[in-house]
Short mmCIF file of C-alpha atoms in Angstrom, two decimals:
data_model
loop_
_atom_site.label_atom_id
_atom_site.label_comp_id
_atom_site.label_asym_id
_atom_site.label_seq_id
_atom_site.Cartn_x
_atom_site.Cartn_y
_atom_site.Cartn_z
CA MET A 190 -81.20 37.04 73.84
CA ALA A 191 -80.30 33.51 72.88
CA LYS A 192 -83.12 31.02 72.37
CA ILE A 193 -82.00 27.39 72.36
CA ALA A 194 -83.52 24.58 70.32
CA PHE A 195 -82.37 21.33 71.92
CA ILE A 196 -81.83 18.41 69.56
CA LEU A 197 -82.61 15.30 71.58
CA LEU A 198 -81.76 11.78 70.40
CA CYS A 199 -83.23 9.18 72.73
CA HIS A 200 -84.41 5.57 72.88
CA LYS A 201 -85.53 4.79 76.44
CA ASP A 202 -86.98 6.09 79.71
CA PRO A 203 -90.01 7.98 78.35
CA GLU A 204 -90.87 9.52 81.72
CA ALA A 205 -87.42 11.09 82.02
CA ILE A 206 -87.66 12.42 78.46
CA ILE A 207 -91.04 14.02 79.16
CA LYS A 208 -89.69 15.68 82.31
CA GLN A 209 -86.58 16.86 80.50
CA ALA A 210 -88.63 18.40 77.69
CA GLU A 211 -90.99 20.12 80.13
CA ARG A 212 -88.11 21.55 82.19
CA LEU A 213 -86.14 22.90 79.25
CA THR A 214 -89.12 24.40 77.42
CA ALA A 215 -90.73 25.92 80.52
CA VAL A 216 -88.36 28.90 80.33
CA GLY A 217 -89.02 29.57 76.64
CA ASP A 218 -86.49 27.28 74.97
CA TYR A 219 -87.40 24.61 72.42
CA MET A 220 -86.86 20.92 71.84
CA SER A 221 -86.89 18.66 68.78
CA ILE A 222 -87.01 14.94 69.54
CA HIS A 223 -85.96 11.91 67.55
CA PHE A 224 -87.02 8.71 69.32
CA ASP A 225 -85.27 5.63 67.98
CA ALA A 226 -87.54 3.54 65.74
CA ARG A 227 -86.01 0.41 67.31
CA ALA A 228 -87.39 1.36 70.71
CA ASN A 229 -90.71 0.39 72.27
CA PRO A 230 -93.48 2.04 70.18
CA ASP A 231 -95.64 2.41 73.29
CA HIS A 232 -92.94 4.58 74.81
CA PHE A 233 -92.97 6.88 71.80
CA GLU A 234 -96.75 7.18 71.97
CA MET A 235 -96.45 8.05 75.67
CA ILE A 236 -93.96 10.81 74.89
CA LYS A 237 -95.93 12.18 71.98
CA SER A 238 -99.20 12.15 73.92
CA ALA A 239 -97.68 13.95 76.92
CA LEU A 240 -95.98 16.66 74.84
CA GLU A 241 -98.31 17.17 71.90
CA GLY A 242 -99.89 20.22 73.55
CA ASN A 243 -96.52 21.90 74.12
CA PRO A 244 -95.88 24.41 71.30
CA ASN A 245 -92.15 24.43 72.11
CA VAL A 246 -91.72 20.73 71.34
CA ALA A 247 -91.38 19.25 67.85
CA PHE A 248 -90.70 15.74 66.61
CA ALA A 249 -88.52 14.58 63.74
CA LYS A 250 -90.75 14.09 60.72
CA LYS A 251 -89.19 10.69 60.11
CA ARG A 252 -88.01 8.16 62.66
CA ILE A 253 -85.29 5.66 61.79
CA LYS A 254 -83.57 2.76 63.50
CA CYS A 255 -80.29 3.89 65.01
CA GLY A 256 -77.11 1.92 65.72
CA TRP A 257 -73.92 2.92 67.47
CA GLY A 258 -71.20 3.89 65.00
CA GLU A 259 -73.61 4.04 62.07
CA TRP A 260 -74.67 6.84 59.73
CA SER A 261 -78.17 6.44 61.18
CA LEU A 262 -77.19 8.53 64.20
CA VAL A 263 -76.20 11.44 61.96
CA GLN A 264 -79.30 11.02 59.81
CA ALA A 265 -81.54 11.00 62.88
CA THR A 266 -79.84 14.19 64.07
CA LEU A 267 -80.41 15.85 60.69
CA TYR A 268 -84.11 14.90 60.77
CA ALA A 269 -84.46 16.45 64.24
CA VAL A 270 -82.52 19.56 63.18
CA GLU A 271 -84.74 20.02 60.11
CA ALA A 272 -87.84 19.79 62.28
CA ALA A 273 -86.41 22.35 64.72
CA VAL A 274 -85.44 24.81 61.98
CA ASP A 275 -88.95 24.67 60.51
CA ALA A 276 -90.86 24.74 63.80
CA PHE A 277 -88.84 27.31 65.76
CA PRO A 278 -87.94 30.35 63.64
CA ARG A 279 -86.90 32.28 66.75
CA ALA A 280 -84.30 29.72 67.84
CA THR A 281 -80.79 31.20 67.70
CA HIS A 282 -78.80 28.14 68.81
CA PHE A 283 -79.18 24.40 68.35
CA TYR A 284 -77.81 22.24 71.15
CA MET A 285 -77.24 18.49 70.77
CA LEU A 286 -78.38 16.38 73.74
CA SER A 287 -78.99 12.78 74.73
CA GLY A 288 -81.47 11.39 77.21
CA ASP A 289 -78.62 10.96 79.72
CA CYS A 290 -77.80 14.70 79.74
CA MET A 291 -79.02 17.25 82.28
CA ALA A 292 -78.47 20.97 82.70
CA ILE A 293 -75.90 21.96 85.33
CA LYS A 294 -76.56 25.68 84.94
CA SER A 295 -79.68 27.82 84.89
CA ALA A 296 -81.35 28.97 81.66
CA GLU A 297 -80.39 32.50 82.62
CA TYR A 298 -76.72 31.52 82.79
CA ALA A 299 -76.91 29.50 79.54
CA HIS A 300 -78.49 32.34 77.57
CA GLU A 301 -76.03 34.93 78.89
CA PHE A 302 -73.14 32.58 78.12
CA LEU A 303 -74.24 32.12 74.49
CA ASP A 304 -74.84 35.85 74.09
CA ARG A 305 -71.25 36.68 75.06
CA ALA A 306 -69.73 35.52 71.78
CA ASP A 307 -71.10 34.95 68.29
CA VAL A 308 -69.43 31.55 67.83
CA ASP A 309 -70.15 27.85 67.35
CA TYR A 310 -69.11 25.38 70.03
CA VAL A 311 -67.90 22.09 68.58
CA GLU A 312 -64.86 19.92 69.17
CA SER A 313 -63.05 19.72 65.84
CA PHE A 314 -59.48 18.46 65.74
CA ASP A 315 -57.54 17.43 62.67
CA TYR A 316 -58.39 13.78 62.06
CA PHE A 317 -54.86 12.65 61.17
CA ASP A 318 -52.64 15.01 63.16
CA SER A 319 -54.47 14.84 66.49
CA ASP A 320 -54.43 11.93 68.94
CA TRP A 321 -58.19 12.05 69.52
CA ILE A 322 -58.48 8.39 68.52
CA LYS A 323 -56.49 6.44 71.11
CA THR A 324 -56.93 2.87 69.88
CA GLY A 325 -58.49 0.89 67.05
CA MET A 326 -59.19 1.97 63.50
CA LYS A 327 -58.16 5.42 62.34
CA GLU A 328 -57.52 5.90 58.61
CA GLU A 329 -59.51 2.70 58.00
CA ARG A 330 -62.68 4.42 59.21
CA LEU A 331 -62.52 6.66 56.14
CA ILE A 332 -60.77 4.93 53.25
CA TYR A 333 -62.88 1.75 53.40
CA ARG A 334 -66.66 1.49 53.06
CA HIS A 335 -68.50 0.23 56.13
CA PHE A 336 -71.93 -1.27 55.50
CA PHE A 337 -72.43 -3.28 58.70
CA ASN A 338 -72.52 -2.51 62.40
CA GLU A 339 -69.41 -3.69 64.23
CA ARG A 340 -71.33 -4.32 67.45
CA THR A 341 -74.36 -6.18 66.13
CA GLN A 342 -72.88 -7.71 62.95
CA LYS A 343 -69.27 -8.24 63.91
CA ARG A 344 -68.55 -11.10 61.49
CA ARG A 345 -70.00 -9.25 58.50
CA PHE A 346 -68.32 -6.00 59.52
CA TYR A 347 -64.83 -7.54 59.57
CA ALA A 348 -65.46 -9.83 56.62
CA ALA A 349 -66.34 -6.78 54.46
CA PHE A 350 -63.43 -4.81 55.87
CA ASN A 351 -60.87 -7.59 55.28
CA PHE A 352 -62.22 -8.25 51.77
CA GLN A 353 -61.70 -4.59 50.79
CA ARG A 354 -58.28 -4.48 52.38
CA LYS A 355 -57.15 -7.68 50.66
CA LEU A 356 -58.20 -6.40 47.24
CA GLY A 357 -57.00 -2.85 47.89
CA LEU A 358 -60.48 -1.39 47.46
CA THR A 359 -59.74 1.92 49.10
CA ARG A 360 -61.42 5.19 48.24
CA LYS A 361 -60.34 8.81 48.24
CA ILE A 362 -61.38 11.26 50.91
CA PRO A 363 -63.14 14.29 49.32
CA GLU A 364 -60.26 16.53 48.30
CA ASP A 365 -61.89 19.79 49.36
CA LEU A 366 -62.57 18.60 52.92
CA GLN A 367 -60.09 18.46 55.78
CA ILE A 368 -61.61 15.75 57.96
CA GLN A 369 -62.07 16.75 61.60
CA ILE A 370 -62.97 14.70 64.67
CA GLY A 371 -64.41 15.44 68.08
CA SER A 372 -67.27 14.98 70.51
CA GLN A 373 -70.78 14.79 69.02
CA TRP A 374 -72.18 17.11 71.71
CA TRP A 375 -72.12 20.45 69.92
CA CYS A 376 -73.95 23.79 70.11
CA LEU A 377 -74.29 25.58 66.75
CA ARG A 378 -75.78 28.91 65.69
CA ARG A 379 -78.83 29.01 63.46
CA ARG A 380 -76.88 30.31 60.48
CA THR A 381 -74.40 27.43 60.76
CA VAL A 382 -77.17 24.84 60.98
CA GLU A 383 -78.89 26.29 57.91
CA TRP A 384 -75.60 26.20 55.99
CA ILE A 385 -75.14 22.53 56.95
CA LEU A 386 -78.66 21.61 55.80
CA ASP A 387 -78.07 23.43 52.52
CA PHE A 388 -74.72 21.64 52.15
CA THR A 389 -76.37 18.23 52.57
CA LYS A 390 -78.71 18.95 49.65
CA LYS A 391 -76.05 20.25 47.27
CA ARG A 392 -73.02 18.06 47.99
CA ARG A 393 -74.40 14.57 47.46
CA TYR A 394 -71.00 12.94 46.91
CA VAL A 395 -69.86 14.15 50.34
CA MET A 396 -73.00 12.68 51.85
CA ARG A 397 -72.33 9.35 50.12
CA PHE A 398 -68.82 9.37 51.56
CA PHE A 399 -69.95 9.93 55.16
CA LYS A 400 -72.80 7.41 54.89
CA THR A 401 -70.29 4.57 54.68
CA THR A 402 -67.66 5.87 57.11
CA TRP A 403 -67.39 4.29 60.54
CA ILE A 404 -68.60 6.36 63.55
CA PRO A 405 -69.53 9.41 61.42
CA ASP A 406 -71.17 11.23 64.36
CA GLU A 407 -67.60 12.03 65.47
CA THR A 408 -66.61 13.49 62.08
CA PHE A 409 -69.62 14.75 60.07
CA PHE A 410 -70.68 17.93 61.86
CA GLN A 411 -67.13 18.55 63.07
CA THR A 412 -65.82 18.57 59.49
CA LEU A 413 -68.66 20.57 57.95
CA VAL A 414 -68.51 23.32 60.56
CA ARG A 415 -64.80 23.80 59.85
CA HIS A 416 -65.53 23.80 56.12
CA LEU A 417 -68.36 26.35 56.31
CA VAL A 418 -67.52 28.66 59.21
CA PRO A 419 -64.55 31.04 59.62
CA GLU A 420 -62.01 29.75 62.13
CA ASP A 421 -62.36 32.73 64.46
CA GLU A 422 -66.06 31.94 64.86
CA ILE A 423 -65.43 28.42 66.21
CA GLN A 424 -64.69 27.47 69.81
CA THR A 425 -63.09 24.02 69.74
CA ARG A 426 -64.83 22.71 72.82
CA THR A 427 -68.09 21.18 73.91
CA LEU A 428 -70.48 22.82 76.36
CA THR A 429 -71.40 19.39 77.74
CA PHE A 430 -69.26 18.14 80.61
CA LEU A 431 -68.28 14.51 80.10
CA MET A 432 -65.35 12.37 81.13
CA PHE A 433 -64.11 8.92 80.20
CA THR A 434 -62.43 6.22 82.25
CA ASP A 435 -59.16 4.53 81.29
CA TYR A 436 -61.28 1.92 79.51
CA GLY A 437 -62.99 4.46 77.25
CA LEU A 438 -66.31 4.29 79.10
CA PRO A 439 -68.20 7.47 80.01
CA VAL A 440 -68.05 8.47 83.67
CA THR A 441 -71.47 8.33 85.36
CA PHE A 442 -72.55 10.97 87.88
CA TYR A 443 -74.46 10.26 91.07
CA ASN A 444 -76.20 12.14 93.88
CA ASP A 445 -73.01 13.31 95.59
CA HIS A 446 -71.69 14.99 92.42
CA TYR A 447 -74.11 17.94 92.56
CA ASP A 448 -71.64 20.58 93.83
CA LEU A 449 -68.90 19.29 91.54
CA LEU A 450 -71.10 19.54 88.44
CA LEU A 451 -72.27 23.08 89.19
CA SER A 452 -68.68 24.32 89.48
CA GLN A 453 -67.63 23.11 86.01
CA ASP A 454 -67.39 25.51 83.05
CA TYR A 455 -70.13 23.76 81.11
CA ILE A 456 -73.89 24.10 80.62
CA PHE A 457 -74.89 20.41 80.56
CA ALA A 458 -73.38 17.15 81.80
CA ARG A 459 -73.63 13.50 80.79
CA LYS A 460 -74.11 10.79 81.88
CA ILE A 461 -76.43 11.14 84.83
CA SER A 462 -77.17 7.79 86.47
CA PRO A 463 -80.81 6.65 86.25
CA GLU A 464 -80.53 5.80 89.96
CA ALA A 465 -79.43 9.33 90.90
CA LYS A 466 -82.95 10.46 91.78
CA GLU A 467 -81.89 13.22 94.17
CA LEU A 468 -79.33 14.60 91.70
CA LYS A 469 -81.96 14.64 88.95
CA ARG A 470 -84.43 16.40 91.23
CA ARG A 471 -81.97 19.12 92.21
CA LEU A 472 -80.68 19.65 88.66
CA GLY A 473 -84.26 19.66 87.39
CA LEU A 474 -85.10 22.62 89.64
CA LEU A 475 -81.91 24.43 88.70
CA TYR A 476 -82.66 25.32 85.06
CA ALA A 477 -85.58 27.61 85.94
CA THR A 478 -83.81 29.46 88.77
CA ARG A 479 -82.72 33.09 88.46
CA GLY A 480 -79.93 35.05 90.09
CA TRP A 481 -77.79 32.00 90.90
CA ASP A 482 -74.12 32.95 91.34
CA PHE A 483 -72.21 30.00 89.90
CA LYS A 484 -68.64 29.65 91.22
CA ILE A 485 -66.64 28.15 88.35
CA SER A 486 -63.57 26.21 89.50
CA ASN A 487 -63.46 23.63 86.69
CA GLU A 488 -61.41 21.04 88.55
CA GLY A 489 -63.64 18.08 87.66
CA ALA A 490 -61.39 16.28 85.17
CA SER A 491 -58.17 16.64 87.19
CA LEU A 492 -59.97 15.69 90.42
CA PHE A 493 -61.37 12.54 88.80
CA LYS A 494 -57.94 11.56 87.52
CA PHE A 495 -56.41 12.12 90.96
CA LEU A 496 -59.03 10.19 92.93
CA THR A 497 -59.26 7.23 90.54
CA GLY A 498 -55.50 7.08 90.14
CA ARG A 499 -55.05 6.53 93.88
CA GLY A 500 -56.44 3.03 93.44
CA ARG A 501 -54.34 2.19 90.40
CA ILE A 502 -50.86 1.62 91.81
CA GLY A 503 -49.76 -0.96 89.28
CA ARG A 504 -46.93 -3.45 89.35
CA ARG A 505 -44.94 -4.47 86.32
CA PHE A 506 -44.04 -8.06 85.49
CA GLY A 507 -40.91 -7.40 83.48
CA LEU A 508 -38.24 -4.83 82.72
CA ARG A 509 -38.93 -2.21 80.10
CA PHE A 510 -36.44 -2.05 77.27
CA TRP A 511 -34.74 1.09 78.56
CA GLU A 512 -34.18 -0.62 81.93
CA ASN A 513 -31.95 -3.14 80.15
CA GLU A 514 -29.84 -0.45 78.52
CA GLY A 515 -27.09 -1.01 81.09
CA SER A 516 -25.96 0.42 84.38
CA LEU A 517 -25.22 4.04 85.18
CA GLY A 518 -21.79 2.78 86.20
CA ARG A 519 -20.51 0.99 89.29
CA GLU A 520 -18.27 3.86 90.34
CA ARG A 521 -20.91 6.55 89.97
CA GLU A 522 -22.95 7.96 92.85
CA MET A 523 -26.51 9.07 92.18
CA LEU A 524 -27.81 11.14 95.09
CA ILE A 525 -31.59 11.53 95.01
CA VAL A 526 -33.38 14.21 97.04
CA VAL A 527 -37.01 13.22 97.59
CA CYS A 528 -39.42 15.90 98.75
CA LYS A 529 -43.07 16.80 98.13
CA LYS A 530 -42.41 20.48 98.69
CA TRP A 531 -40.37 21.22 95.62
CA HIS A 532 -39.26 24.65 96.79
CA VAL A 533 -37.69 23.13 99.92
CA ALA A 534 -35.69 20.59 97.89
CA LYS A 535 -34.60 23.28 95.44
CA ARG A 536 -33.28 25.44 98.27
CA LEU A 537 -31.27 22.53 99.66
CA VAL A 538 -29.76 21.42 96.34
CA GLU A 539 -28.86 25.01 95.48
CA ARG A 540 -26.96 25.12 98.78
CA ILE A 541 -25.29 21.78 97.97
CA ARG A 542 -24.34 23.03 94.49
CA LYS A 543 -22.68 26.18 95.84
CA MET A 544 -20.80 24.52 98.70
CA THR A 545 -19.65 21.24 97.10
CA ASN A 546 -19.50 21.89 93.33
CA VAL A 547 -21.48 18.65 92.83
CA PRO A 548 -23.79 19.05 89.77
CA CYS A 549 -27.41 19.29 90.95
CA ILE A 550 -30.45 18.82 88.74
CA GLU A 551 -33.87 19.81 90.03
CA TYR A 552 -37.12 17.94 89.25
CA LEU A 553 -36.14 16.75 85.78
CA PHE A 554 -38.78 13.96 85.79
CA ASN A 555 -41.55 16.18 87.11
CA GLU A 556 -41.02 19.69 85.76
CA GLU A 557 -40.90 20.34 82.02
CA GLY A 558 -38.99 23.60 82.47
CA THR A 559 -36.10 22.13 84.49
CA ALA A 560 -32.80 23.57 83.24
CA LEU A 561 -30.98 20.82 81.33
CA PRO A 562 -28.13 20.84 78.83
CA ASP A 563 -28.77 19.91 75.21
CA LEU A 564 -28.37 16.14 75.10
CA GLY A 565 -29.43 15.59 71.52
CA GLY A 566 -33.17 15.80 72.13
CA ILE A 567 -33.55 13.05 74.74
CA GLN A 568 -34.24 15.78 77.31
CA SER A 569 -36.74 17.69 75.16
CA THR A 570 -40.02 16.22 76.45
CA MET A 571 -41.19 14.68 79.69
CA GLY A 572 -42.19 11.54 77.83
CA LYS A 573 -38.68 11.02 76.46
CA ARG A 574 -37.11 11.62 79.86
CA HIS A 575 -39.24 8.90 81.44
CA ARG A 576 -38.86 6.45 78.55
CA HIS A 577 -35.06 6.77 78.47
CA ARG A 578 -34.45 7.55 82.13
CA ARG A 579 -31.18 5.66 82.54
CA ALA A 580 -29.76 6.85 79.25
CA LEU A 581 -30.63 10.43 80.22
CA VAL A 582 -28.89 10.20 83.60
CA ARG A 583 -25.83 8.50 82.07
CA MET A 584 -25.56 11.36 79.59
CA LEU A 585 -25.79 13.89 82.45
CA PHE A 586 -22.90 12.15 84.23
CA ASP A 587 -20.91 12.31 80.98
CA TYR A 588 -21.86 15.92 80.25
CA TYR A 589 -20.71 17.17 83.66
CA GLU A 590 -17.70 14.82 83.62
CA THR A 591 -18.48 13.71 87.15
CA ASP A 592 -19.02 10.53 89.12
CA GLN A 593 -21.42 12.22 91.55
CA LEU A 594 -24.78 13.74 90.65
CA VAL A 595 -27.65 15.10 92.74
CA VAL A 596 -31.20 14.96 91.33
CA CYS A 597 -34.62 15.82 92.80
CA ILE A 598 -37.55 13.42 92.37
CA ASP A 599 -41.11 13.70 93.64
CA PRO A 600 -42.06 10.92 96.09
CA SER A 601 -44.98 9.92 93.86
CA ASN A 602 -42.46 8.54 91.33
CA LEU A 603 -41.84 5.31 93.21
CA ASP A 604 -41.14 3.43 89.97
CA LEU A 605 -38.25 5.80 89.19
CA LEU A 606 -36.82 5.40 92.66
CA GLN A 607 -37.06 1.61 92.47
CA ASP A 608 -35.39 1.63 89.07
CA PHE A 609 -32.44 3.80 90.08
CA CYS A 610 -31.98 2.09 93.45
CA ALA A 611 -31.81 -1.28 91.68
CA ASP A 612 -28.96 -0.06 89.48
CA ARG A 613 -25.35 -1.14 89.99
CA SER A 614 -24.38 2.45 90.72
CA LYS A 615 -24.15 3.72 94.30
CA THR A 616 -27.53 5.27 94.91
CA ARG A 617 -28.50 7.12 98.09
CA LEU A 618 -31.80 8.78 98.97
CA LEU A 619 -32.39 11.81 101.14
CA GLU A 620 -36.05 12.15 102.08
CA ILE A 621 -37.08 15.60 103.33
CA GLU A 622 -40.07 15.33 105.65
CA CYS A 623 -42.15 18.51 105.84
CA ARG A 624 -45.24 19.57 107.71
CA PHE A 625 -48.30 20.28 105.57
CA SER A 626 -50.66 22.99 106.78
CA ASP A 627 -54.19 23.31 105.41
CA GLU A 628 -53.09 26.53 103.68
CA TYR A 629 -50.24 24.73 101.93
CA LEU A 630 -52.47 21.82 100.88
CA THR A 631 -55.05 24.25 99.53
CA GLY A 632 -52.38 25.98 97.46
CA HIS A 633 -51.07 22.59 96.30
CA ALA A 634 -54.56 21.55 95.19
CA LYS A 635 -54.86 24.74 93.15
CA ARG A 636 -51.40 24.40 91.62
CA VAL A 637 -52.04 20.86 90.38
CA GLY A 638 -55.57 21.59 89.17
CA LEU A 639 -57.53 19.73 91.85
CA ALA A 640 -59.19 22.97 92.90
CA GLY A 641 -59.62 26.49 91.59
CA GLU A 642 -59.91 29.96 93.04
CA LYS A 643 -63.67 29.55 93.26
CA THR A 644 -63.82 26.00 94.56
CA PRO A 645 -66.36 25.99 97.42
CA LYS A 646 -64.95 25.80 100.94
CA GLU A 647 -67.02 22.67 101.62
CA THR A 648 -65.40 20.88 98.66
CA LEU A 649 -61.92 21.80 99.88
CA GLU A 650 -62.71 20.61 103.39
CA ARG A 651 -63.62 17.19 101.97
CA LEU A 652 -60.63 17.14 99.62
CA LEU A 653 -57.80 18.18 101.99
CA PRO A 654 -57.86 15.01 104.16
CA THR A 655 -57.59 12.92 100.99
CA ILE A 656 -54.59 14.92 99.74
CA ARG A 657 -52.93 14.78 103.17
CA ALA A 658 -53.49 11.02 103.36
CA ASP A 659 -52.06 10.66 99.86
CA MET A 660 -48.85 12.39 100.91
CA VAL A 661 -48.57 10.22 104.02
CA HIS A 662 -49.15 7.17 101.81
CA GLU A 663 -46.28 8.18 99.52
CA SER A 664 -43.94 8.51 102.50
CA ASP A 665 -45.06 5.12 103.84
CA GLU A 666 -44.38 3.54 100.45
CA LEU A 667 -40.83 4.91 100.51
CA ARG A 668 -40.24 3.34 103.91
CA ASP A 669 -41.86 0.06 102.93
CA ALA A 670 -39.55 -0.16 99.90
CA ASN A 671 -36.59 -0.59 102.30
CA PHE A 672 -34.11 1.20 100.04
CA ASP A 673 -30.48 0.90 101.06
CA GLY A 674 -28.89 4.24 101.78
CA HIS A 675 -32.20 5.94 102.71
CA PHE A 676 -31.65 8.98 104.96
CA ARG A 677 -34.09 11.55 106.28
CA ILE A 678 -34.08 15.14 107.40
CA ARG A 679 -37.15 16.50 109.11
CA GLU A 680 -38.68 19.93 109.60
CA THR A 681 -39.27 18.98 113.23
CA GLU A 682 -35.63 17.99 113.89
CA SER A 683 -32.73 20.18 115.00
CA ILE A 684 -30.12 21.43 112.56
CA GLU A 685 -27.56 19.13 114.23
CA ALA A 686 -29.69 16.02 113.64
CA ASN A 687 -30.42 17.00 110.02
CA ALA A 688 -26.72 17.74 109.42
CA ALA A 689 -25.82 14.24 110.59
CA ALA A 690 -28.18 12.67 108.05
CA LEU A 691 -26.95 15.04 105.36
CA ALA A 692 -23.32 14.10 106.07
CA GLN A 693 -24.11 10.43 105.48
CA PHE A 694 -26.08 11.24 102.31
CA LEU A 695 -23.31 13.38 100.78
CA ALA A 696 -20.42 11.45 102.33
CA ALA A 697 -19.28 14.85 103.57
CA THR A 698 -17.57 15.95 106.74
CA PRO A 699 -19.85 16.84 109.69
CA GLU A 700 -18.64 20.43 109.50
CA LYS A 701 -19.50 20.77 105.80
CA ALA A 702 -22.89 19.08 106.29
CA TYR A 703 -23.73 21.42 109.19
CA GLU A 704 -22.82 24.42 107.08
CA ILE A 705 -25.14 23.21 104.30
CA ALA A 706 -28.03 22.37 106.67
CA ASN A 707 -27.81 25.64 108.58
CA ILE A 708 -30.50 27.46 106.59
CA ASP A 709 -33.07 29.30 108.69
CA TYR A 710 -35.59 29.55 105.85
CA LEU A 711 -35.18 26.02 104.43
CA PHE A 712 -38.70 24.86 105.33
CA ALA A 713 -40.48 28.21 104.93
CA ASP A 714 -43.54 28.24 102.66
#
């Protein structure tokens, strides 16, 4: 069975560190601690005194001062790893932690999980081909030498960087290494860790290279594991659940996140708020439990994006460049079907297509697989469709040689609707109002990743009112926009009333509109 040696880098909250060490070692696992030499020395003495009698706890033989983005974080990790390798010969896995991490599974679950596959868990994406780095320096992290800390010595950091850049003092990346990047929260097998330690002693020029790279804790272990371990023995993921806000800051978990954390497909989570006393208490008891049946739904990231996004309805101050590309054409009619239940809209537009010969395109701005003609690549990705929305629709008019086109758009895309309705073309909207049962909303939550098959019933009961309110909010926004030519058909209305609205939308005869609207199964789920 797996035996885990936790590698803990910490610099504060000695009481929490002591409790964390006692919890994780109480079930037979190990811990090696590096306490930042910058931190309060009394705190280190408190930790050492409290844990010195615990045979499953070791301390890095050398303590150094650590700084964010510096090599010192990697060096401190290596010191703690060396201590763990020497002190715990029975350890099979080495798991990187911080003082803000806590277990969200039991030791029993963690050991069984690691026993399932003989692999290393580490995020490792190609440094240059991936988009792991969103903003800031990329190649510059590697090809220039960084001697100062950007956060504490900003002027020196950029003075040295600009001096090298001005004189062209770049350096080569080691030719036999393909640089990787990823999260620093890894879990590696003993054999892999021993290979890395051996590598650090033999390949001094590689060590010199990484010592002057910027933020090497995101590249050092990630690169070496890929260099030393066969690809089929690497899982490119972390076992620590963490999320980041739009501003690149880690999401903090509080007392009411307990059920959410337990349902994620991870063993640990960070960051746990220091104020979340009840969450810490409950998670602290969890690691030693046995027989716990964890229901993994793994909706945390998508749920966070959904809930935070509800408060981020932005407004633009100017037209994007593609919005100035010109009109769709004054004589053209763009007929937009707006419906949250995509299958309902698809049934209606299929009926319109068969009975009017008007070209109908389904959710081209929402569904990657929507059937579209080859338009030279502009239709190939969802990003291109949104960036060049007017150009795309103009090309569809030209392709079908028509002045009338029906498209489906999800009501959440208010910016698209505002853009097209502001065009010189004749634009009309048909909103399809549907009823949303709890069963439908549950299925919707699962389809979009807000819930999984094993999401607890209690979580769904709290989530469904939010989703329902979100759909009502989208409909209210459509009404508040006061679009000209906005018609509605409703599930609760008669076929005659819906046919009247459809006739105005299509500019069709009442008889033709009634024939189109007369579908018994239109609103069926």
